[in-house]
Amino acid sequence: MNRLQTWGKDSLALVQDLVLLIVALATLILIVSEVWLMVDARAVTLADLLLLFIYLEVLAMVSLYLESGKLPIRMPLYIAIVALARYLILDMKEMDNWRILSVAGAGFILAATVLVIRYGHIKLPYPHKD
């Protein structure tokens, strides 16, 4: 039974690493595609820059996960905050007041969530494995 558990853990770790590689490669393809569009258009817009920041955060999250073996919950929250900010900045002219307040409120809730999680990590840290 112990051998089966070891094989199962190793198989899942391999699948995990493979999927992380796929995510990283797909993100790199998107970055190259976005840069190519900027070069082709001979212009860089705020939308392009904010999208590149989102891609950069995804790569940082993959890198951090590969280094530590743990996915910090704050990283996807940061990505969501940047995505909401991008949406708010780019589409504000077409939004009504309630949608603007809703998107801004969602960003505020995500930011507050990051602060609560960070506070929890400081006051109640995980035990270290030796």
Coordinates of C-alpha atoms in Angstrom, one line a residue:
M1 CA 0.0 0.0 0.0
N2 CA 2.9 2.4 0.8
R3 CA 4.3 1.8 -2.7
L4 CA 1.0 2.7 -4.2
Q5 CA 0.8 5.9 -2.2
T6 CA 4.3 6.9 -3.2
W7 CA 3.6 6.2 -6.9
G8 CA 0.3 8.3 -6.6
K9 CA 2.1 11.2 -5.0
D10 CA 4.9 11.1 -7.6
S11 CA 2.4 10.9 -10.5
L12 CA 0.4 13.9 -9.1
A13 CA 3.6 15.9 -8.7
L14 CA 4.5 15.2 -12.3
V15 CA 1.1 16.2 -13.6
Q16 CA 1.3 19.3 -11.4
D17 CA 4.7 20.3 -12.9
L18 CA 3.5 19.6 -16.4
V19 CA 0.4 21.8 -16.0
L20 CA 2.6 24.5 -14.5
L21 CA 4.8 24.3 -17.5
I22 CA 1.8 24.6 -19.8
V23 CA 0.6 27.6 -17.9
A24 CA 4.0 29.3 -18.1
L25 CA 4.4 28.5 -21.8
A26 CA 0.9 29.7 -22.6
T27 CA 1.6 32.9 -20.7
L28 CA 4.9 33.4 -22.5
I29 CA 3.1 33.0 -25.8
L30 CA 0.5 35.6 -24.8
I31 CA 3.3 38.0 -23.8
V32 CA 5.1 37.6 -27.2
S33 CA 1.7 37.9 -29.0
E34 CA 0.9 41.2 -27.1
V35 CA 4.4 42.6 -27.7
W36 CA 4.1 41.7 -31.4
L37 CA 0.7 43.5 -31.5
M38 CA 2.3 46.6 -30.0
V39 CA 5.2 46.5 -32.4
D40 CA 2.9 46.0 -35.4
A41 CA 0.6 48.9 -34.2
R42 CA 3.7 51.0 -33.4
A43 CA 2.0 52.1 -30.3
V44 CA 1.8 51.1 -26.6
T45 CA -1.4 51.7 -24.8
L46 CA -2.3 51.6 -21.2
A47 CA -4.4 48.5 -21.9
D48 CA -1.3 46.8 -23.3
L49 CA 0.8 47.6 -20.2
L50 CA -1.8 46.5 -17.7
L51 CA -2.3 43.3 -19.6
L52 CA 1.5 42.7 -19.5
F53 CA 1.4 43.3 -15.8
I54 CA -1.3 40.6 -15.4
Y55 CA 0.9 38.2 -17.5
L56 CA 3.9 39.0 -15.4
E57 CA 2.0 38.3 -12.2
V58 CA 0.9 34.9 -13.6
L59 CA 4.6 34.1 -14.4
A60 CA 5.6 35.2 -10.9
M61 CA 3.0 33.0 -9.4
V62 CA 4.2 29.9 -11.4
S63 CA 7.8 30.7 -10.5
L64 CA 7.0 31.1 -6.8
Y65 CA 5.0 27.8 -6.8
L66 CA 7.9 25.9 -8.5
E67 CA 10.4 27.3 -5.9
S68 CA 8.4 26.7 -2.8
G69 CA 5.9 24.0 -3.7
K70 CA 3.2 26.2 -2.2
L71 CA 0.7 28.6 -3.9
P72 CA 0.3 31.7 -1.9
I73 CA -3.3 32.7 -2.0
R74 CA -2.3 36.4 -2.2
M75 CA -0.9 36.0 -5.8
P76 CA -4.3 35.2 -7.5
L77 CA -5.8 38.0 -5.4
Y78 CA -3.2 40.5 -6.8
I79 CA -3.9 39.3 -10.3
A80 CA -7.7 39.8 -9.7
I81 CA -7.1 43.3 -8.4
V82 CA -5.0 44.3 -11.4
A83 CA -7.6 42.8 -13.7
L84 CA -10.4 44.7 -12.0
A85 CA -8.3 47.9 -12.2
R86 CA -7.7 47.3 -15.9
Y87 CA -11.4 46.7 -16.5
L88 CA -12.3 49.9 -14.5
I89 CA -9.8 52.1 -16.3
L90 CA -10.5 50.9 -19.8
D91 CA -14.3 50.6 -19.7
M92 CA -15.3 53.4 -17.3
K93 CA -16.9 55.5 -20.1
E94 CA -19.4 52.7 -20.9
M95 CA -20.2 51.9 -17.3
D96 CA -23.1 53.3 -15.3
N97 CA -22.5 54.5 -11.7
W98 CA -23.6 51.3 -10.1
R99 CA -21.2 49.1 -12.1
I100 CA -18.3 51.5 -11.4
L101 CA -19.1 51.3 -7.7
S102 CA -19.5 47.5 -7.9
V103 CA -16.1 47.0 -9.6
A104 CA -14.4 49.4 -7.2
G105 CA -16.1 47.7 -4.2
A106 CA -14.9 44.3 -5.5
G107 CA -11.4 45.7 -5.7
F108 CA -11.6 47.1 -2.2
I109 CA -12.9 43.7 -0.9
L110 CA -10.0 41.9 -2.6
A111 CA -7.5 44.4 -1.1
A112 CA -9.0 44.0 2.3
T113 CA -8.8 40.2 1.9
V114 CA -5.1 40.5 1.1
L115 CA -4.6 42.6 4.3
V116 CA -6.5 40.1 6.4
I117 CA -4.5 37.2 5.0
R118 CA -1.3 39.0 5.5
Y119 CA -2.2 39.9 9.1
G120 CA -3.1 36.3 9.7
H121 CA 0.3 35.1 8.4
I122 CA 2.1 37.6 10.7
K123 CA 0.0 36.8 13.8
L124 CA -0.6 33.1 13.2
P125 CA 2.3 31.8 11.1
Y126 CA 2.3 28.3 9.8
P127 CA 4.5 25.9 11.8
H128 CA 7.9 25.3 10.1
K129 CA 8.7 21.7 9.1
D130 CA 12.3 20.8 10.1

